[in-house]
mmCIF file of C-alpha atoms in Angstrom:
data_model
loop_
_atom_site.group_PDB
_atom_site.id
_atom_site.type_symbol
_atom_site.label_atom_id
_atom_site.label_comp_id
_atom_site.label_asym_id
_atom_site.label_seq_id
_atom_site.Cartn_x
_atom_site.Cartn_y
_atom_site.Cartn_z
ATOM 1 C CA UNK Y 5 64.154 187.713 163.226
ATOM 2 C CA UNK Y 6 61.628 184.722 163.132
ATOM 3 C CA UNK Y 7 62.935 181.855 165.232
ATOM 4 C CA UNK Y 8 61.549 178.846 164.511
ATOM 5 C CA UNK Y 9 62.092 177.615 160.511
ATOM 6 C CA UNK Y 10 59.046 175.591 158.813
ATOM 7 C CA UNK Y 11 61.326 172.415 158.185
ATOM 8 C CA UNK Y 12 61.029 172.645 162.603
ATOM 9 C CA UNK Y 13 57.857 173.203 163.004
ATOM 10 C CA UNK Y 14 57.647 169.902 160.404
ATOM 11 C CA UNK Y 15 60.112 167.597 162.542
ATOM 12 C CA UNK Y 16 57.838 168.916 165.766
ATOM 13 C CA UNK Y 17 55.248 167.296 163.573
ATOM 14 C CA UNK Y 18 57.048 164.351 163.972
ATOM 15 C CA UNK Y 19 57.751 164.399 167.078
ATOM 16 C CA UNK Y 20 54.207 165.608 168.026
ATOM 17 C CA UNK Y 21 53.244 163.631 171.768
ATOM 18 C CA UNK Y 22 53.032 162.831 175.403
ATOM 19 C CA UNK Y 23 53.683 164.203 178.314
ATOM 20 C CA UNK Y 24 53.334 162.396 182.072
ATOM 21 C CA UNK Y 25 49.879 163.602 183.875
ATOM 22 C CA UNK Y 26 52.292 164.789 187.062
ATOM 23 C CA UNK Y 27 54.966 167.087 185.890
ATOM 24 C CA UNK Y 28 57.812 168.077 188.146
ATOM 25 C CA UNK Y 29 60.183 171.272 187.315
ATOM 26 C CA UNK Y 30 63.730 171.510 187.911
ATOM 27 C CA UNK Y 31 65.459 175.086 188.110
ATOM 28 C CA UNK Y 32 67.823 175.469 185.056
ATOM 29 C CA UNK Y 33 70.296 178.486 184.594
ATOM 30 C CA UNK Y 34 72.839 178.879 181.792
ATOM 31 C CA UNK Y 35 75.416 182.024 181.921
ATOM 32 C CA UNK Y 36 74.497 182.254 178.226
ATOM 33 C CA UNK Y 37 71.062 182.614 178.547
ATOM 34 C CA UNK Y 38 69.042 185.812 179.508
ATOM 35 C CA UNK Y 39 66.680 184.115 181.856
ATOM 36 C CA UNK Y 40 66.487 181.217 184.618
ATOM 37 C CA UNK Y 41 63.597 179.010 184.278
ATOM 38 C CA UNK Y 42 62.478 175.482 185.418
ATOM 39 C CA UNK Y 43 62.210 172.918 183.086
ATOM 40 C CA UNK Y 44 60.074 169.668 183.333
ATOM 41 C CA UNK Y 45 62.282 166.974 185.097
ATOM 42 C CA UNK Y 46 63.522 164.290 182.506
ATOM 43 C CA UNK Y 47 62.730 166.598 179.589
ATOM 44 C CA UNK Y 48 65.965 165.937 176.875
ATOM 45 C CA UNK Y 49 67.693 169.073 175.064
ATOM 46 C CA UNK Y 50 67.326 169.058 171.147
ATOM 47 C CA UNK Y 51 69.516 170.995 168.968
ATOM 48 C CA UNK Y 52 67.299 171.105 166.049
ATOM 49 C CA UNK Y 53 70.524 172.878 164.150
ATOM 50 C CA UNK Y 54 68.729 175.852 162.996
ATOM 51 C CA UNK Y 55 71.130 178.147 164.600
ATOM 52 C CA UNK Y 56 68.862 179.418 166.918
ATOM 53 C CA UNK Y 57 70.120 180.849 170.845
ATOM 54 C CA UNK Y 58 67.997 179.232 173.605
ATOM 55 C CA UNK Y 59 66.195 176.170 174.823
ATOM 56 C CA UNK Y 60 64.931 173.845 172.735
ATOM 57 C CA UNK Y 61 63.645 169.965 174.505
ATOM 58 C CA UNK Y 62 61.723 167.322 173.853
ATOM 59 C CA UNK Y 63 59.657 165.660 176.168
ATOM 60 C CA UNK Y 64 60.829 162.015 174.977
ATOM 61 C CA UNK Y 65 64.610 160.889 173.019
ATOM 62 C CA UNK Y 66 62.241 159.110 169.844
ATOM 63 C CA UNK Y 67 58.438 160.019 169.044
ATOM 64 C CA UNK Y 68 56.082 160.783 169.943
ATOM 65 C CA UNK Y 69 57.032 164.151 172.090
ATOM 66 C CA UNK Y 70 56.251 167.141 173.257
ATOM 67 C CA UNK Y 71 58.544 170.037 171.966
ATOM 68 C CA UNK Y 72 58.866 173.327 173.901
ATOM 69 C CA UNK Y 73 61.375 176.295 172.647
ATOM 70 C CA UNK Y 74 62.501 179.550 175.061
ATOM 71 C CA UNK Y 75 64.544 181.268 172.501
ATOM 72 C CA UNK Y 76 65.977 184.718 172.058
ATOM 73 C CA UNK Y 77 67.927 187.021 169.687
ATOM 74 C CA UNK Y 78 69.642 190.259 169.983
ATOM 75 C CA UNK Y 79 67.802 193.428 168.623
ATOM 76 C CA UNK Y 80 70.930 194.074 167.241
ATOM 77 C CA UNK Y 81 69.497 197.868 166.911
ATOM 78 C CA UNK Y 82 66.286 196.671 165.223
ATOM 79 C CA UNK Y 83 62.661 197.371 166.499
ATOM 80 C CA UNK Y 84 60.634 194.025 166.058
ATOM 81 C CA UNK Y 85 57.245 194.063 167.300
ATOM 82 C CA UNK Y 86 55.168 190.898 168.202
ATOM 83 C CA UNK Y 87 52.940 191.833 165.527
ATOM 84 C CA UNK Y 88 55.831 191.796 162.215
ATOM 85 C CA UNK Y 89 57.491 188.853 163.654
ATOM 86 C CA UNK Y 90 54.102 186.744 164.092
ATOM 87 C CA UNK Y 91 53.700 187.855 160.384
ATOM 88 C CA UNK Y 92 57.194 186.265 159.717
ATOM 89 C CA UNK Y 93 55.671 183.002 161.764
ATOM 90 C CA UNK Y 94 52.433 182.727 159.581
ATOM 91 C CA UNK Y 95 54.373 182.969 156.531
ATOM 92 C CA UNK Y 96 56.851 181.118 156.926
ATOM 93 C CA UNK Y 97 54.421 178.160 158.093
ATOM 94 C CA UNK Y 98 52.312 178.555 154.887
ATOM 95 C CA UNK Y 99 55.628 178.397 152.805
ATOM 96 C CA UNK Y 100 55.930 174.846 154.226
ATOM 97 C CA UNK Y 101 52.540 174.402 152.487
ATOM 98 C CA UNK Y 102 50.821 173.382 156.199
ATOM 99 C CA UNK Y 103 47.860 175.602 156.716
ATOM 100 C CA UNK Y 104 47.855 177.995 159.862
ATOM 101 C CA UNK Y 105 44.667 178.816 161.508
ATOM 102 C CA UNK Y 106 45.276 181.020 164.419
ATOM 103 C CA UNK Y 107 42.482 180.634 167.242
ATOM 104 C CA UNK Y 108 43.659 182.089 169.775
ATOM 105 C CA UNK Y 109 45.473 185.980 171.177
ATOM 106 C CA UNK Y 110 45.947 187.857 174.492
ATOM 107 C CA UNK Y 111 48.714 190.273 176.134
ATOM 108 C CA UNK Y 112 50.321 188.334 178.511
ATOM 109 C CA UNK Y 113 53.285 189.237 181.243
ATOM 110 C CA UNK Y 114 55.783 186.107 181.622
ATOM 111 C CA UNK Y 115 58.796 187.441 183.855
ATOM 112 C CA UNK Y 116 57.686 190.676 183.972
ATOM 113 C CA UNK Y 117 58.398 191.062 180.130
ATOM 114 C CA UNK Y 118 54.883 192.029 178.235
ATOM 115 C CA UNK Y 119 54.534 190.418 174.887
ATOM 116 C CA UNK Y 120 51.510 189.127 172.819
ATOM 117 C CA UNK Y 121 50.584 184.895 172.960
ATOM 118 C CA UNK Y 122 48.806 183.433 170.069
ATOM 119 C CA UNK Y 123 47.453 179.749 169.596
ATOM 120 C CA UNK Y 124 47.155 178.176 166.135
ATOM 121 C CA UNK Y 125 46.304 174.788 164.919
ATOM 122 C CA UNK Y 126 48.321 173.824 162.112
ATOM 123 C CA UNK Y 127 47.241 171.222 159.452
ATOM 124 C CA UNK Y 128 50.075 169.644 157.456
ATOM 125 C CA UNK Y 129 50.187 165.888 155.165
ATOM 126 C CA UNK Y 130 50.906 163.714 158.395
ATOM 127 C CA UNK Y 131 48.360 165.499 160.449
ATOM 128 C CA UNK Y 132 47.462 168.013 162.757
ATOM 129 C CA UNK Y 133 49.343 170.180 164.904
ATOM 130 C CA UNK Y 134 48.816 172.597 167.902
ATOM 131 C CA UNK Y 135 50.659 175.618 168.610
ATOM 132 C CA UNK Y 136 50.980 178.562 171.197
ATOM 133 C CA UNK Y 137 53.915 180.851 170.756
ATOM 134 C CA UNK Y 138 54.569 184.440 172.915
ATOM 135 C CA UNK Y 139 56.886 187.245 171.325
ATOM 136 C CA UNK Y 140 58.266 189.733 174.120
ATOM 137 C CA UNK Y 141 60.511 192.110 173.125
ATOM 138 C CA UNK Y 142 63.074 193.253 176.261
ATOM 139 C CA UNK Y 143 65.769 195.908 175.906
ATOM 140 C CA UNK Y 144 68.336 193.743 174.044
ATOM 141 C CA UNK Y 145 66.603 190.738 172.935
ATOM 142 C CA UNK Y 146 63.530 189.665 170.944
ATOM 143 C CA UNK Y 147 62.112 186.543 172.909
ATOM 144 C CA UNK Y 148 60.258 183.858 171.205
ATOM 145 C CA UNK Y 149 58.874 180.776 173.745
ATOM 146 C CA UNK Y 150 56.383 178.325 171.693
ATOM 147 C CA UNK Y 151 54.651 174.962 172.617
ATOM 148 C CA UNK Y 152 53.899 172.134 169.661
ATOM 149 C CA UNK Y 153 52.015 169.300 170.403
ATOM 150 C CA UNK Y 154 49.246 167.058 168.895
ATOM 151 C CA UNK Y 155 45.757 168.285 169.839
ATOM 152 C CA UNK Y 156 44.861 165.190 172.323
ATOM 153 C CA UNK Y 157 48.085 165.946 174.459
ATOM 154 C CA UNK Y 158 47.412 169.762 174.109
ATOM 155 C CA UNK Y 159 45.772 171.027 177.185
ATOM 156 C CA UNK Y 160 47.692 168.787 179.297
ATOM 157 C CA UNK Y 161 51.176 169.888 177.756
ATOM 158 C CA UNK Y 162 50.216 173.447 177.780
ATOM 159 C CA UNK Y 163 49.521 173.052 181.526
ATOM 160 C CA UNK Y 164 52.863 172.087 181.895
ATOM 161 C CA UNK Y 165 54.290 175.550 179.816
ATOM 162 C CA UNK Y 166 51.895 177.862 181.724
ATOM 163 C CA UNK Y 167 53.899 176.118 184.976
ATOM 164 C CA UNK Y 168 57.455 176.599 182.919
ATOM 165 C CA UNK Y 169 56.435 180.188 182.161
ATOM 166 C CA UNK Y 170 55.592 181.550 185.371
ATOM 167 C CA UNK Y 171 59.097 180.378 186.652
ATOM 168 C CA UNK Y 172 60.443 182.242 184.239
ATOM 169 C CA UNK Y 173 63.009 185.104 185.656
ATOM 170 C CA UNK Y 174 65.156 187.860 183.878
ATOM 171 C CA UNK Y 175 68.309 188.465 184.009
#
């Protein structure tokens, strides 16, 4: 059930930048989705084609840009736990030959859901990534919302998650 496939996390490399200093959120509610949240206004929607169910955007249309992910998947009967799926994460990250350092875990509430937030720094041939990524696991779905961004834009763009994440609402 691990969301997010290394040849992502390598285009987030990629994309890896900046954010605005004042960032302004705009409610957005899909049928589909499991959750309501607000979004950071002019943020664009990227369908990364991975197959995944969720939000994916970009914080500019061409590099460099921030990429945020709220994503979810049906238990489908299964019992992941934060801990197996981050597991799947690291692996799948060090199959991409980048190296993973995590620096970074706390049990964290967003929405009401409990789950377990790690930070890593990622090192891969075109640089240097950072990383925070939450697993929750509700009574249907597996939820996986992660923040990539180059270290100098870090704090500011993780400002702007902590901001998207306490919007955050349940369906």
């Amino acid at each position: 059930m691990t969301f997010v496939r290394p040849q992502v996390l390598l285009a987030a490399a990629v994309l890896a930048g900046g954010l605005s200093s004042a960032q302004t959120l705009v409610k957005f509610s899909d049928p589909k989705l499991p959750f309501s949240v607000s979004l950071p206004k002019g943020w664009l929607g990227a369908d990364f084609g991975d197959g995944t169910k969720g939000v994916s955007l970009v914080s500019a249309k061409a590099p460099p840009a921030t990429l945020m992910r709220l994503l979810f998947v049906d238990k489908a009967g299964g019992k992941p736990t934060p801990e197996t799926e981050f597991k799947k994460f690291e692996a799948g990250i060090k199959g991409t030959g980048a190296a993973v350092k995590q620096t970074a875990s706390r049990t964290v509430n967003y929405g009401g859901l409990s789950g377990v937030e790690r930070s890593y720094t990622l090192v891969h041939p075109k640089g240097q990534l950072k990383m925070r990524v939450w697993y929750g696991v509700g009574a249907r779905n597996l939820y996986s919302f992660q923040l990539t961004d180059a270290p100098a834009r870090f704090a500011q763009a993780s400002a702007t998650f902590d901001k998207v994440l306490a919007s955050l609402k349940f369906k």
